[in-house]
Amino acid sequence: MLSGSQYEVVDGGGEGPVVALAHGAGGGVRENFAPLIDGIGERRFVGPYWPGSGDTPRSGAPLELDALADAVVAAGVSSGADRFPVVGLSLGAAVAVTAALRHPEHVSGLILTVGVARADVRVRAATDSFRALAAAGAPELAAYVLRACSTDEQLRGLSPEDAERIIADVRAAIPPGAPEQMELAGRVDVTGLLSAIAVPTLVVVGGGDRLIPPDIEREFGTVRGARVIEYDGAGHIFTPPEATVWAADVADFLHTLP
């Protein structure tokens, strides 16, 4: 695995208390969390890019939750904070849970959005398909991602021209390290850790998610005292209106933390 100094760390530059970010497989800090970084100015958002995303080099070894969790906490501590909440999205939700257990002295709360609590056959089918298409250099990979991360309602509203434009954008945005990140997502299981979480937790579920099934996302709700919000019909990637609601819900939850 990489040393901490090899991770590209994003500092959103906001003022106020630090919030650490753990992004999703095939995503990135700015790419996944722009609604929070841009929409919640009273917080300072920081977080690392996983190996193979952003300017973080790819890893020569399989990725592990422990190392990614350590990198997230290191980003928060390096920003000058001692205790801070962690927002995890998709794979990042499992990373955030791991961070809370490995570094209880630093993690003060969790916000787990469209998260992978465990990889069942449905999740593994999705991650294996992604990796196979990527390994083959298949141009259809971007179309697969679009379908997996969108809802039927969203797709029905696209013209052929819009779909082609979005597919081209997706193709350009997939980071080189996405296959390794998807490999980790395909073997995640943090359900045995959830009963040990002892910090305030917000769980956000995409009710129409086709990449990570909503029932898998809801399993994070077994954290003691967790608050669960479900966006009916939302896919794995939120629409702009959904992202605005998400940012507001995150901001409200952050205000409840000590």
Tab-separated table of N, CA and C in Angstrom, residues 20 72-74 76-77 81-86 99-110:
chain	number	residue	atom	x	y	z
A	20	ALA	N	-14.044	15.301	7.401
A	20	ALA	CA	-13.248	14.453	6.516
A	20	ALA	C	-14.157	13.701	5.549
A	72	VAL	N	-7.820	8.756	5.479
A	72	VAL	CA	-8.882	9.737	5.741
A	72	VAL	C	-8.626	10.457	7.055
A	73	VAL	N	-8.320	9.699	8.089
A	73	VAL	CA	-8.068	10.315	9.396
A	73	VAL	C	-6.813	11.178	9.345
A	74	ALA	N	-5.790	10.720	8.643
A	74	ALA	CA	-4.569	11.523	8.521
A	74	ALA	C	-4.855	12.855	7.846
A	76	GLY	N	-7.642	14.567	8.017
A	76	GLY	CA	-8.287	15.425	9.001
A	76	GLY	C	-7.324	15.962	10.030
A	77	VAL	N	-6.472	15.090	10.536
A	77	VAL	CA	-5.502	15.501	11.556
A	77	VAL	C	-4.497	16.486	10.971
A	81	ALA	N	-7.173	19.512	12.847
A	81	ALA	CA	-8.299	19.103	13.691
A	81	ALA	C	-7.912	17.903	14.540
A	82	ASP	N	-8.495	17.820	15.725
A	82	ASP	CA	-8.274	16.669	16.591
A	82	ASP	C	-9.430	15.679	16.492
A	83	ARG	N	-10.670	16.195	16.489
A	83	ARG	CA	-11.857	15.355	16.322
A	83	ARG	C	-12.741	15.951	15.231
A	84	PHE	N	-13.303	15.084	14.417
A	84	PHE	CA	-14.074	15.547	13.264
A	84	PHE	C	-14.970	14.415	12.772
A	85	PRO	N	-16.108	14.763	12.164
A	85	PRO	CA	-16.952	13.744	11.539
A	85	PRO	C	-16.377	13.310	10.196
A	86	VAL	N	-16.810	12.141	9.747
A	86	VAL	CA	-16.394	11.608	8.448
A	86	VAL	C	-17.639	11.337	7.611
A	99	ALA	N	-12.729	3.762	9.889
A	99	ALA	CA	-12.004	4.871	10.516
A	99	ALA	C	-12.503	5.126	11.929
A	100	ALA	N	-13.818	5.049	12.131
A	100	ALA	CA	-14.381	5.308	13.457
A	100	ALA	C	-13.912	4.283	14.476
A	101	LEU	N	-13.722	3.038	14.042
A	101	LEU	CA	-13.282	1.999	14.968
A	101	LEU	C	-11.771	1.997	15.162
A	102	ARG	N	-11.031	2.328	14.124
A	102	ARG	CA	-9.570	2.360	14.255
A	102	ARG	C	-9.081	3.617	14.963
A	103	HIS	N	-9.849	4.701	14.847
A	103	HIS	CA	-9.403	5.988	15.391
A	103	HIS	C	-10.530	6.659	16.181
A	104	PRO	N	-11.021	6.011	17.238
A	104	PRO	CA	-12.148	6.593	17.987
A	104	PRO	C	-11.809	7.919	18.641
A	105	GLU	N	-10.529	8.170	18.848
A	105	GLU	CA	-10.126	9.438	19.457
A	105	GLU	C	-10.261	10.607	18.491
A	106	HIS	N	-10.392	10.316	17.207
A	106	HIS	CA	-10.466	11.381	16.202
A	106	HIS	C	-11.837	11.513	15.533
A	107	VAL	N	-12.574	10.429	15.386
A	107	VAL	CA	-13.834	10.457	14.628
A	107	VAL	C	-15.003	10.739	15.568
A	108	SER	N	-15.703	11.844	15.314
A	108	SER	CA	-16.777	12.295	16.211
A	108	SER	C	-18.175	12.002	15.688
A	109	GLY	N	-18.297	11.571	14.445
A	109	GLY	CA	-19.605	11.288	13.868
A	109	GLY	C	-19.443	10.709	12.477
A	110	LEU	N	-20.511	10.095	11.968
A	110	LEU	CA	-20.474	9.461	10.655
A	110	LEU	C	-21.695	9.865	9.840
